[in-house]
Short mmCIF file of C-alpha atoms in Angstrom, two decimals:
data_model
loop_
_atom_site.label_atom_id
_atom_site.label_comp_id
_atom_site.label_asym_id
_atom_site.label_seq_id
_atom_site.Cartn_x
_atom_site.Cartn_y
_atom_site.Cartn_z
CA MET A 1 -52.25 -106.97 -66.66
CA ASP A 2 -52.40 -107.24 -71.18
CA THR A 3 -49.39 -105.98 -72.43
CA TRP A 4 -50.68 -105.05 -75.48
CA ASN A 5 -53.52 -103.40 -74.25
CA LEU A 6 -50.76 -101.23 -71.66
CA VAL A 7 -49.29 -100.45 -74.92
CA ALA A 8 -52.21 -99.16 -77.24
CA LEU A 9 -53.04 -96.70 -73.55
CA ALA A 10 -49.50 -95.32 -74.29
CA VAL A 11 -49.28 -94.83 -77.58
CA THR A 12 -53.25 -92.70 -77.09
CA PHE A 13 -51.70 -90.52 -73.93
CA GLY A 14 -48.62 -90.40 -77.00
CA LEU A 15 -50.69 -89.26 -79.53
CA PHE A 16 -52.49 -86.86 -77.05
CA ALA A 17 -50.12 -84.70 -76.47
CA GLY A 18 -49.66 -84.20 -80.33
CA VAL A 19 -53.58 -83.02 -80.17
CA TRP A 20 -53.07 -80.34 -77.73
CA VAL A 21 -49.37 -79.00 -78.91
CA LEU A 22 -51.45 -79.05 -82.12
CA GLY A 23 -54.24 -76.97 -80.45
CA ARG A 24 -51.99 -74.79 -78.61
CA ILE A 25 -50.16 -72.95 -82.01
CA GLY A 26 -53.38 -72.43 -83.63
CA VAL A 27 -53.84 -75.18 -85.36
CA ASN A 28 -57.83 -74.82 -87.49
CA PHE A 29 -59.93 -77.13 -84.06
CA ALA A 30 -62.43 -78.79 -87.43
CA VAL A 31 -58.44 -79.99 -88.73
CA LEU A 32 -57.39 -81.08 -85.08
CA THR A 33 -60.89 -83.23 -84.84
CA ILE A 34 -60.11 -85.40 -88.64
CA GLY A 35 -56.87 -85.72 -88.08
CA ALA A 36 -57.44 -87.48 -84.73
CA LEU A 37 -60.47 -89.55 -86.72
CA VAL A 38 -57.78 -90.93 -89.02
CA VAL A 39 -54.87 -91.73 -86.08
CA GLY A 40 -57.89 -92.96 -84.45
CA ALA A 41 -59.04 -95.58 -86.78
CA ALA A 42 -55.28 -96.25 -87.48
CA VAL A 43 -54.69 -96.84 -83.48
CA GLY A 44 -57.51 -99.23 -83.91
CA VAL A 45 -56.48 -100.98 -86.47
CA VAL A 46 -53.25 -101.72 -85.24
CA PHE A 47 -54.42 -102.64 -81.54
CA ARG A 48 -57.25 -104.83 -83.16
CA ASP A 49 -58.53 -106.79 -79.70
CA HIS A 50 -56.66 -104.20 -77.43
CA VAL A 51 -58.23 -101.59 -77.07
CA ASP A 52 -60.11 -101.92 -74.32
CA TYR A 53 -58.28 -99.40 -71.70
CA LEU A 54 -59.28 -96.82 -74.37
CA ALA A 55 -63.25 -97.74 -73.73
CA PRO A 56 -63.92 -95.61 -70.48
CA ILE A 57 -62.39 -92.03 -71.80
CA GLY A 58 -64.40 -92.23 -74.25
CA ARG A 59 -67.25 -93.30 -72.22
CA ILE A 60 -66.63 -90.32 -70.01
CA TYR A 61 -66.32 -87.76 -72.88
CA ILE A 62 -70.39 -88.80 -74.24
CA ASN A 63 -71.46 -89.21 -70.26
CA LEU A 64 -69.95 -85.23 -70.23
CA LEU A 65 -72.19 -84.62 -73.04
CA LEU A 66 -75.26 -86.38 -72.38
CA ALA A 67 -74.75 -84.98 -68.35
CA ILE A 68 -75.07 -81.31 -70.38
CA VAL A 69 -77.68 -81.88 -72.32
CA ALA A 70 -81.16 -81.64 -69.90
CA PRO A 71 -79.44 -78.14 -68.98
CA LEU A 72 -78.77 -76.41 -72.64
CA VAL A 73 -82.07 -77.34 -73.95
CA ILE A 74 -83.44 -75.80 -70.44
CA VAL A 75 -81.90 -73.12 -70.65
CA SER A 76 -81.83 -72.73 -74.27
CA ILE A 77 -85.37 -72.85 -74.80
CA LEU A 78 -85.85 -70.50 -71.44
CA SER A 79 -83.47 -68.41 -73.05
CA SER A 80 -84.88 -68.33 -76.91
CA VAL A 81 -88.28 -67.75 -75.69
CA THR A 82 -88.19 -64.95 -73.67
CA SER A 83 -85.79 -63.88 -76.79
CA LEU A 84 -88.23 -64.11 -79.22
CA GLY A 85 -90.21 -61.45 -77.71
CA SER A 86 -93.81 -63.09 -78.31
CA THR A 87 -95.34 -66.01 -78.67
CA ALA A 88 -96.35 -65.88 -82.27
CA LYS A 89 -93.05 -65.90 -83.34
CA LEU A 90 -93.14 -69.33 -81.23
CA ARG A 91 -95.51 -70.55 -82.85
CA THR A 92 -94.00 -69.49 -86.36
CA ILE A 93 -90.19 -70.53 -85.50
CA GLY A 94 -91.85 -74.23 -84.31
CA VAL A 95 -94.08 -75.16 -86.76
CA SER A 96 -90.95 -74.35 -89.21
CA SER A 97 -89.16 -76.41 -87.25
CA THR A 98 -91.46 -78.94 -87.18
CA LEU A 99 -92.02 -78.63 -90.62
CA TRP A 100 -88.31 -78.54 -92.80
CA LEU A 101 -87.68 -82.02 -89.95
CA LEU A 102 -90.73 -83.83 -90.81
CA GLY A 103 -89.92 -82.88 -94.39
CA THR A 104 -85.73 -83.93 -94.53
CA ASN A 105 -86.76 -86.95 -92.52
CA LEU A 106 -90.09 -87.44 -95.92
CA ILE A 107 -87.09 -87.62 -98.55
CA ALA A 108 -84.93 -89.81 -96.92
CA ILE A 109 -87.72 -92.39 -97.08
CA LEU A 110 -88.39 -92.03 -100.21
CA LEU A 111 -84.81 -91.96 -101.20
CA THR A 112 -83.97 -95.46 -99.18
CA LEU A 113 -87.35 -97.15 -100.64
CA GLY A 114 -86.09 -95.53 -104.77
CA LEU A 115 -82.66 -96.80 -103.96
CA THR A 116 -83.74 -100.11 -102.46
CA LEU A 117 -86.38 -101.49 -104.58
CA GLU A 118 -84.07 -100.12 -107.89
CA LEU A 119 -80.98 -102.41 -106.74
CA GLY A 120 -83.21 -105.53 -104.88
CA ILE A 121 -81.48 -105.04 -101.44
CA GLY A 122 -81.79 -108.51 -99.77
CA ARG A 123 -82.96 -110.20 -102.79
CA ASN A 124 -80.57 -112.87 -102.89
CA ALA A 125 -79.53 -113.21 -99.27
CA ASP A 126 -82.02 -116.37 -98.64
CA LEU A 127 -83.11 -115.23 -95.35
CA GLU A 128 -83.31 -117.62 -92.66
CA THR A 129 -85.97 -116.53 -90.25
CA ALA A 130 -86.97 -119.46 -88.25
CA GLY A 131 -85.58 -120.64 -84.89
CA VAL A 132 -84.76 -116.62 -84.59
CA ASP A 133 -85.12 -114.89 -81.05
CA THR A 134 -86.87 -112.04 -81.05
CA ARG A 135 -88.26 -111.68 -77.16
CA SER A 136 -85.29 -108.99 -76.19
CA LEU A 137 -86.93 -106.93 -78.98
CA ASP A 138 -91.03 -107.35 -76.87
CA GLU A 139 -89.95 -104.58 -74.95
CA ILE A 140 -88.86 -101.72 -76.81
CA GLN A 141 -92.01 -102.12 -79.36
CA LYS A 142 -94.73 -100.09 -78.16
CA PRO A 143 -98.04 -99.04 -79.31
CA PHE A 144 -98.00 -95.60 -80.72
CA ALA A 145 -100.84 -94.11 -78.18
CA GLU A 146 -98.14 -95.31 -75.80
CA VAL A 147 -95.25 -93.42 -77.19
CA PHE A 148 -97.40 -90.36 -77.75
CA ILE A 149 -99.06 -90.10 -74.27
CA GLY A 150 -95.36 -90.63 -72.70
CA PHE A 151 -93.83 -87.08 -74.46
CA PHE A 152 -95.78 -84.94 -71.39
CA PRO A 153 -93.76 -85.52 -68.39
CA THR A 154 -95.51 -86.77 -65.51
CA ASN A 155 -91.56 -86.91 -63.08
CA ILE A 156 -89.90 -83.76 -64.62
CA VAL A 157 -87.49 -85.40 -62.86
CA LYS A 158 -86.64 -87.96 -64.15
CA ASP A 159 -87.45 -87.39 -67.63
CA VAL A 160 -84.58 -84.77 -66.93
CA SER A 161 -82.04 -88.02 -65.41
CA GLU A 162 -83.08 -90.12 -67.94
CA ASN A 163 -82.69 -87.59 -70.34
CA ASN A 164 -86.08 -88.22 -71.94
CA ILE A 165 -86.16 -84.55 -74.15
CA ILE A 166 -89.77 -84.50 -75.64
CA PRO A 167 -91.37 -84.33 -72.37
CA ILE A 168 -87.92 -81.43 -71.60
CA ILE A 169 -88.95 -79.25 -73.85
CA VAL A 170 -92.57 -79.62 -73.57
CA PHE A 171 -92.56 -78.52 -70.20
CA THR A 172 -89.61 -76.63 -70.56
CA LEU A 173 -91.60 -74.48 -73.69
CA LEU A 174 -94.44 -74.73 -70.78
CA ILE A 175 -93.15 -72.29 -68.40
CA ALA A 176 -91.80 -70.15 -71.37
CA VAL A 177 -94.87 -69.27 -72.40
CA ALA A 178 -96.08 -68.90 -69.28
CA THR A 179 -93.51 -66.46 -68.54
CA ALA A 180 -93.96 -64.84 -72.18
CA LEU A 181 -97.30 -64.22 -71.29
CA VAL A 182 -97.10 -63.18 -67.35
CA ALA A 183 -94.35 -60.32 -68.83
CA GLU A 184 -97.20 -58.87 -71.19
CA ARG A 185 -98.67 -57.97 -68.70
CA SER A 186 -96.12 -57.61 -65.14
CA PRO A 187 -92.64 -57.86 -67.15
CA GLN A 188 -90.66 -56.26 -63.64
CA LYS A 189 -92.29 -59.23 -62.22
CA VAL A 190 -90.54 -61.89 -64.48
CA ALA A 191 -87.33 -59.27 -64.47
CA PRO A 192 -85.49 -62.10 -61.66
CA PHE A 193 -86.52 -65.18 -63.21
CA LEU A 194 -85.54 -64.01 -66.66
CA SER A 195 -81.99 -63.14 -65.06
CA LEU A 196 -81.85 -66.58 -64.04
CA VAL A 197 -82.00 -68.02 -67.05
CA GLU A 198 -79.33 -66.30 -68.95
CA ALA A 199 -76.71 -66.92 -65.90
CA GLY A 200 -77.83 -70.17 -65.82
CA ARG A 201 -77.54 -69.89 -70.26
CA VAL A 202 -74.39 -68.21 -69.44
CA ILE A 203 -72.91 -71.32 -66.95
CA ILE A 204 -74.44 -73.99 -69.15
CA TYR A 205 -72.50 -72.56 -72.11
CA ARG A 206 -68.74 -72.10 -70.53
CA ALA A 207 -69.13 -75.11 -69.69
CA VAL A 208 -69.73 -76.94 -73.31
CA GLY A 209 -67.16 -75.11 -73.99
CA PHE A 210 -64.93 -76.63 -71.48
CA VAL A 211 -66.90 -80.45 -72.85
CA ILE A 212 -66.37 -79.72 -76.94
CA ALA A 213 -62.65 -78.13 -76.25
CA LEU A 214 -62.27 -82.74 -75.15
CA THR A 215 -63.23 -83.26 -79.14
CA PRO A 216 -60.27 -84.22 -80.36
CA TYR A 217 -59.45 -86.69 -77.85
CA ALA A 218 -62.93 -88.48 -77.45
CA VAL A 219 -62.67 -89.00 -81.41
CA LEU A 220 -59.13 -89.97 -81.82
CA VAL A 221 -60.49 -92.88 -78.86
CA LEU A 222 -63.76 -93.73 -80.48
CA THR A 223 -62.73 -94.12 -83.46
CA ALA A 224 -60.22 -96.54 -82.12
CA GLY A 225 -62.11 -98.76 -80.38
CA ALA A 226 -64.95 -98.39 -83.26
CA ALA A 227 -62.42 -99.89 -86.17
CA SER A 228 -61.40 -102.30 -84.00
CA SER A 229 -64.98 -103.58 -83.84
CA ALA A 230 -65.03 -103.86 -87.29
CA VAL A 231 -62.14 -105.47 -87.72
CA GLY A 232 -62.55 -108.17 -85.58
CA ARG A 233 -66.37 -108.35 -87.23
CA ARG A 234 -65.58 -108.86 -90.65
CA ASP A 235 -65.94 -112.41 -90.95
CA GLN A 236 -69.65 -111.69 -89.61
CA LEU A 237 -70.31 -108.58 -91.94
CA LEU A 238 -69.58 -110.17 -95.52
CA SER A 239 -73.36 -111.70 -95.43
CA LEU A 240 -74.52 -108.48 -94.47
CA LEU A 241 -72.40 -106.20 -96.59
CA SER A 242 -74.56 -105.49 -99.58
CA LEU A 243 -76.95 -104.19 -96.75
CA LEU A 244 -74.05 -102.09 -94.68
CA ILE A 245 -72.98 -100.04 -98.30
CA VAL A 246 -76.05 -99.76 -99.48
CA GLY A 247 -76.57 -98.29 -95.70
CA TYR A 248 -73.53 -96.00 -96.11
CA VAL A 249 -73.93 -94.95 -99.85
CA ALA A 250 -77.98 -94.02 -98.04
CA CYS A 251 -76.90 -91.65 -95.20
CA PHE A 252 -73.98 -90.31 -97.08
CA ALA A 253 -76.40 -88.85 -100.35
CA HIS A 254 -78.69 -87.84 -97.71
CA THR A 255 -76.02 -85.90 -95.94
CA PHE A 256 -74.08 -84.60 -98.55
CA VAL A 257 -76.52 -84.55 -101.34
CA VAL A 258 -79.89 -83.64 -100.50
CA ASN A 259 -78.67 -81.84 -97.67
CA ALA A 260 -76.75 -79.38 -100.41
CA VAL A 261 -79.69 -78.95 -102.26
CA ILE A 262 -82.27 -78.13 -99.50
CA LEU A 263 -78.98 -75.80 -98.47
CA ARG A 264 -78.69 -74.32 -101.84
CA SER A 265 -82.53 -73.68 -102.70
CA ALA A 266 -83.95 -72.56 -99.28
CA ALA A 267 -81.03 -70.92 -97.28
CA HIS A 268 -78.85 -69.63 -100.21
CA VAL A 269 -75.75 -70.78 -99.06
CA SER A 270 -72.66 -72.79 -99.80
CA PRO A 271 -73.30 -76.27 -98.45
CA LEU A 272 -69.32 -76.82 -99.37
CA ALA A 273 -68.49 -73.89 -96.51
CA PHE A 274 -71.56 -75.39 -95.01
CA PHE A 275 -70.50 -78.59 -94.42
CA ARG A 276 -67.15 -77.52 -93.30
CA LYS A 277 -68.11 -75.02 -90.89
CA ILE A 278 -70.32 -78.27 -89.14
CA PHE A 279 -67.86 -80.82 -89.61
CA PRO A 280 -67.20 -81.23 -86.06
CA ALA A 281 -70.90 -81.84 -85.44
CA GLN A 282 -70.71 -84.69 -87.78
CA SER A 283 -67.72 -86.33 -86.89
CA THR A 284 -69.21 -85.83 -82.76
CA ALA A 285 -71.81 -87.94 -84.43
CA PHE A 286 -70.20 -90.32 -86.17
CA THR A 287 -68.36 -91.75 -83.23
CA THR A 288 -70.25 -91.13 -80.47
CA GLN A 289 -74.05 -92.35 -82.19
CA SER A 290 -75.92 -89.68 -80.35
CA SER A 291 -77.32 -87.29 -81.56
CA ALA A 292 -78.12 -86.22 -77.70
CA GLY A 293 -75.30 -86.30 -77.55
CA THR A 294 -73.90 -84.58 -80.03
CA LEU A 295 -76.56 -81.55 -79.39
CA PRO A 296 -73.68 -79.28 -77.21
CA VAL A 297 -71.89 -79.86 -80.26
CA THR A 298 -74.54 -78.79 -83.07
CA THR A 299 -75.57 -75.92 -80.61
CA MET A 300 -72.31 -74.43 -80.19
CA VAL A 301 -71.30 -74.40 -84.45
CA LEU A 302 -74.37 -73.25 -85.77
CA THR A 303 -73.95 -70.28 -83.53
CA GLN A 304 -70.41 -69.60 -83.84
CA ARG A 305 -68.83 -70.20 -87.25
CA VAL A 306 -73.04 -71.01 -89.25
CA GLY A 307 -73.91 -67.64 -88.32
CA VAL A 308 -77.42 -68.54 -86.47
CA PRO A 309 -79.20 -66.37 -83.48
CA SER A 310 -78.88 -68.34 -80.04
CA ASP A 311 -82.27 -68.26 -79.64
CA ILE A 312 -83.13 -70.36 -83.06
CA ALA A 313 -80.33 -72.53 -82.78
CA GLY A 314 -81.24 -73.32 -78.82
CA PHE A 315 -85.01 -74.29 -80.17
CA THR A 316 -84.70 -75.97 -83.38
CA ALA A 317 -81.46 -78.03 -82.87
CA PRO A 318 -83.00 -79.67 -79.51
CA LEU A 319 -85.66 -80.34 -81.66
CA GLY A 320 -84.63 -82.03 -84.59
CA THR A 321 -82.63 -84.69 -82.10
CA THR A 322 -86.60 -85.65 -81.31
CA ILE A 323 -87.86 -85.23 -83.89
CA GLY A 324 -87.41 -86.15 -88.12
CA MET A 325 -84.37 -87.59 -87.49
CA PRO A 326 -83.73 -89.30 -91.44
CA GLY A 327 -80.88 -91.67 -90.56
CA CYS A 328 -82.80 -93.40 -87.48
CA ALA A 329 -85.79 -93.14 -88.22
CA GLY A 330 -86.16 -92.93 -92.08
CA ILE A 331 -83.10 -94.77 -93.56
CA TRP A 332 -82.83 -97.11 -91.22
CA PRO A 333 -86.54 -99.14 -91.17
CA VAL A 334 -87.39 -98.71 -95.00
CA MET A 335 -83.96 -100.53 -95.57
CA LEU A 336 -84.73 -102.69 -93.95
CA ALA A 337 -88.96 -103.81 -94.73
CA VAL A 338 -87.42 -103.52 -98.25
CA TYR A 339 -84.32 -106.48 -96.88
CA ALA A 340 -86.67 -108.69 -95.54
CA VAL A 341 -89.52 -108.53 -98.40
CA ASN A 342 -86.99 -108.86 -100.69
CA GLY A 343 -85.33 -111.55 -98.52
CA LEU A 344 -87.84 -113.41 -97.97
CA GLY A 345 -90.03 -113.31 -100.90
CA LEU A 346 -93.17 -111.61 -99.73
CA SER A 347 -96.02 -109.69 -101.37
CA TYR A 348 -95.85 -106.08 -100.89
CA GLY A 349 -97.95 -103.67 -102.88
CA LEU A 350 -98.67 -100.30 -103.35
CA ALA A 351 -100.96 -99.95 -100.63
CA ASP A 352 -97.83 -101.54 -98.44
CA TYR A 353 -95.03 -99.30 -99.54
CA ALA A 354 -97.19 -96.34 -98.97
CA LEU A 355 -98.62 -97.31 -95.00
CA LEU A 356 -94.79 -98.16 -94.71
CA VAL A 357 -93.72 -94.16 -95.80
CA VAL A 358 -96.01 -92.79 -93.70
CA LEU A 359 -95.87 -95.66 -90.72
CA CYS A 360 -91.87 -93.99 -90.44
CA LEU A 361 -93.28 -90.57 -90.55
CA VAL A 362 -95.10 -90.95 -87.83
CA VAL A 363 -92.86 -92.83 -85.74
CA SER A 364 -90.28 -90.50 -86.35
CA ILE A 365 -92.37 -88.14 -84.52
CA GLY A 366 -90.27 -88.57 -81.04
CA THR A 367 -87.50 -90.47 -81.50
CA ALA A 368 -84.47 -90.42 -78.73
CA GLY A 369 -80.97 -89.43 -80.08
CA VAL A 370 -78.96 -91.70 -79.01
CA PRO A 371 -77.46 -94.80 -79.56
CA GLY A 372 -80.34 -98.06 -80.27
CA THR A 373 -82.54 -95.37 -81.21
CA ALA A 374 -82.67 -96.90 -84.76
CA THR A 375 -82.94 -100.53 -83.66
CA ILE A 376 -85.89 -99.33 -81.21
CA VAL A 377 -87.97 -97.38 -83.88
CA ALA A 378 -86.90 -100.03 -86.35
CA THR A 379 -88.99 -102.51 -84.38
CA THR A 380 -91.88 -100.46 -83.83
CA VAL A 381 -92.58 -99.88 -87.84
CA LEU A 382 -92.38 -103.35 -88.75
CA ALA A 383 -94.12 -104.28 -86.27
CA ALA A 384 -96.63 -102.03 -87.30
CA ALA A 385 -96.19 -102.95 -91.69
CA GLY A 386 -96.79 -107.16 -90.34
CA LEU A 387 -93.40 -107.86 -90.85
CA PRO A 388 -91.34 -110.31 -89.38
CA LEU A 389 -89.19 -108.69 -86.63
CA GLU A 390 -86.14 -111.63 -86.85
CA VAL A 391 -84.84 -109.00 -89.32
CA VAL A 392 -83.68 -107.19 -86.59
CA ILE A 393 -82.10 -109.72 -85.21
CA LEU A 394 -79.99 -110.65 -87.90
CA THR A 395 -79.19 -107.33 -89.24
CA LEU A 396 -78.09 -106.20 -85.45
CA PRO A 397 -74.03 -107.40 -86.56
CA ILE A 398 -73.32 -103.70 -89.12
CA SER A 399 -76.47 -101.71 -87.30
CA ALA A 400 -73.39 -100.54 -84.53
CA ILE A 401 -71.33 -99.55 -87.53
CA VAL A 402 -74.48 -97.96 -89.85
CA ASP A 403 -75.21 -96.05 -86.52
CA MET A 404 -72.34 -93.24 -86.92
CA ALA A 405 -73.64 -93.06 -90.45
CA ARG A 406 -77.21 -92.80 -89.52
CA THR A 407 -76.19 -90.48 -86.64
CA MET A 408 -74.50 -88.72 -88.42
CA THR A 409 -77.22 -87.83 -90.98
CA ASN A 410 -79.80 -87.39 -88.34
CA VAL A 411 -76.97 -84.42 -87.19
CA THR A 412 -76.69 -82.65 -90.53
CA ALA A 413 -80.48 -82.79 -91.21
CA ALA A 414 -80.76 -80.84 -87.70
CA ALA A 415 -78.21 -78.39 -88.65
CA VAL A 416 -79.70 -77.78 -91.98
CA VAL A 417 -83.29 -77.10 -90.39
CA THR A 418 -81.82 -74.77 -88.20
CA THR A 419 -80.83 -72.47 -91.22
CA VAL A 420 -82.76 -72.38 -93.59
CA VAL A 421 -85.52 -71.44 -90.26
CA ALA A 422 -83.11 -69.12 -89.41
CA ARG A 423 -82.52 -67.79 -93.15
CA ARG A 424 -86.92 -67.72 -93.36
CA ALA A 425 -86.86 -65.78 -90.84
CA GLY A 426 -84.34 -63.28 -91.72
CA ARG A 427 -81.86 -63.54 -89.15
CA LEU A 428 -79.07 -65.74 -90.59
CA ASP A 429 -75.57 -63.20 -89.89
CA ASP A 430 -74.37 -64.18 -93.22
CA ASP A 431 -71.08 -61.55 -91.95
CA VAL A 432 -70.47 -64.64 -89.61
CA PHE A 433 -70.90 -66.99 -91.88
CA ALA A 434 -68.25 -65.53 -94.39
CA GLY A 435 -66.35 -65.31 -91.98
CA ARG A 436 -66.58 -61.38 -91.78
CA LYS A 437 -66.79 -61.17 -88.57
CA GLN A 438 -67.31 -63.03 -85.30
CA ALA A 439 -70.47 -64.48 -83.50
CA VAL A 440 -71.32 -62.75 -79.83
CA VAL A 441 -71.29 -66.32 -78.01
CA PRO A 442 -73.70 -65.85 -74.97
CA HIS A 443 -71.30 -65.04 -72.55
CA GLU A 444 -69.77 -62.84 -73.84
CA ALA A 445 -72.87 -61.04 -73.61
CA SER A 446 -73.46 -59.26 -69.77
CA ALA A 447 -76.54 -60.05 -68.21
CA ARG A 448 -77.60 -57.26 -68.32
CA GLU A 449 -78.04 -56.61 -71.72
CA ARG A 450 -79.52 -60.76 -72.24
CA LEU A 451 -82.28 -59.06 -69.56
CA ASP A 452 -82.53 -55.89 -72.01
CA ALA A 453 -83.02 -57.79 -74.88
CA ALA A 454 -85.50 -59.71 -73.74
CA LEU A 455 -87.98 -57.22 -71.64
CA GLY A 456 -87.78 -54.85 -74.63
CA ASP A 457 -87.51 -50.49 -73.62
CA VAL A 458 -88.53 -52.23 -69.89
CA THR A 459 -85.32 -51.92 -68.69
CA VAL A 460 -82.89 -51.78 -65.53
CA PRO A 461 -81.97 -48.40 -64.68
CA SER A 462 -78.03 -47.47 -64.24
CA GLY A 463 -77.28 -48.59 -61.05
CA VAL A 464 -79.60 -50.78 -60.01
CA PRO A 465 -78.61 -54.60 -60.00
CA VAL A 466 -80.17 -57.22 -62.48
CA GLY A 467 -82.57 -58.73 -61.29
CA ALA A 468 -83.77 -55.88 -59.40
CA CYS A 469 -87.89 -55.09 -60.63
CA SER A 470 -87.54 -51.15 -61.27
CA ILE A 471 -88.27 -49.87 -64.71
CA ASP A 472 -86.34 -47.18 -66.20
CA ASP A 473 -88.70 -44.39 -66.19
CA ARG A 474 -88.23 -42.80 -69.76
CA PRO A 475 -91.56 -40.10 -70.36
CA THR A 476 -90.50 -39.93 -74.00
CA GLU A 477 -89.97 -43.19 -75.57
CA PRO A 478 -92.84 -46.14 -75.42
CA ARG A 479 -92.88 -49.26 -73.20
CA ARG A 480 -93.51 -52.42 -74.58
CA SER A 481 -94.03 -55.60 -72.88
CA LEU A 482 -92.25 -59.01 -74.16
CA GLY A 483 -95.31 -60.32 -75.56
CA ALA A 484 -95.68 -56.57 -78.00
CA ARG A 485 -92.35 -56.82 -79.76
#
């Protein structure tokens, strides 16, 4: 056994103990996460090439996050749609969410295009693509028609097992809308199902809380691994350093500058306060490199810290892991395209760049929020634009490092859009955002209360178990169906 690996593991467990003690004495969760990020980077630098025993710990955390994603999306959307009260509200929020998500990606595309053209990224790179093996990209390169067909599920069990979010969302929306339509005529018939959905939501959110509590520990080991890897690749990175730096500049500019403008103008909230509140989600995204895996954390901070109602957070945030994705579907493919054009001295005109913008926007519909997505998107975009795929291979040494910033950009954009949608719907809780009151988290509301909220004036009478198909008969009050709220 490697002695230095054991030493690194022992030091890490000692740091875990420190994190636990600080948490017990009431140190803020965000402060713990920031501290873990800094300490983890130090561990990675000090124990370079000797952090092999830490990798399984980080992998376990990522697996737990990914395992909870599909159940969370299903119960969140089912509960969200029934809580919205009508299919009209669902259409409004769905259209608004989709347009804002695509809008943030369009801004990222144009921002990156302007930045890379102004800086002339790749102009002196003298790229040589001859002899570069691109066979590894053949399997992930798919025509858009095939990608679009894949949005619609054929085996929902398989989609759940593989965390294919778009088919899961489509199937869940089908069931949710059907439930809403049945409830318009016979609310008592869907009462047991709604009770089951809310019970599932309570359980899943409690499980999410358990996983999120592990975030500082996971951030520490994941950052240590990333720092160790980055130090080990520094010789390889020198030739690609400019691309790496511009990638981070573009990601951070979109994350903190563009989103600050959107928050101030469209959501009417303080950007600095917002970024402080969602930092746990940003740091988790940065270290796990998975937008989908970060979804449980994103949903929690939006509902408990930002003041977004759970039905909107449960609908728009999952949508943001598959639509828009400005880091992976906007910034990175545009950067590689301009890098290829300048590095190879290709002739590229205004019409070509306009096509590139459209391609990035179209491909961003259905992007998977998992590690490696940016490579798939870049391959698809470059192939469709007629640019050499060899560039994707040449930039792989820095792709994983830039992916940390790209994922943080994705998650931040989804959180910002969710907040904007809540504000435009008139449902953002300013008291929760300002810290004047605590949000009522889903597991704190009783199943009866959630069921009553979903059914409007159709209630379960006192003394009848939740799920019983009884209707409160109060002659002085009108009864409303789920669709009439």
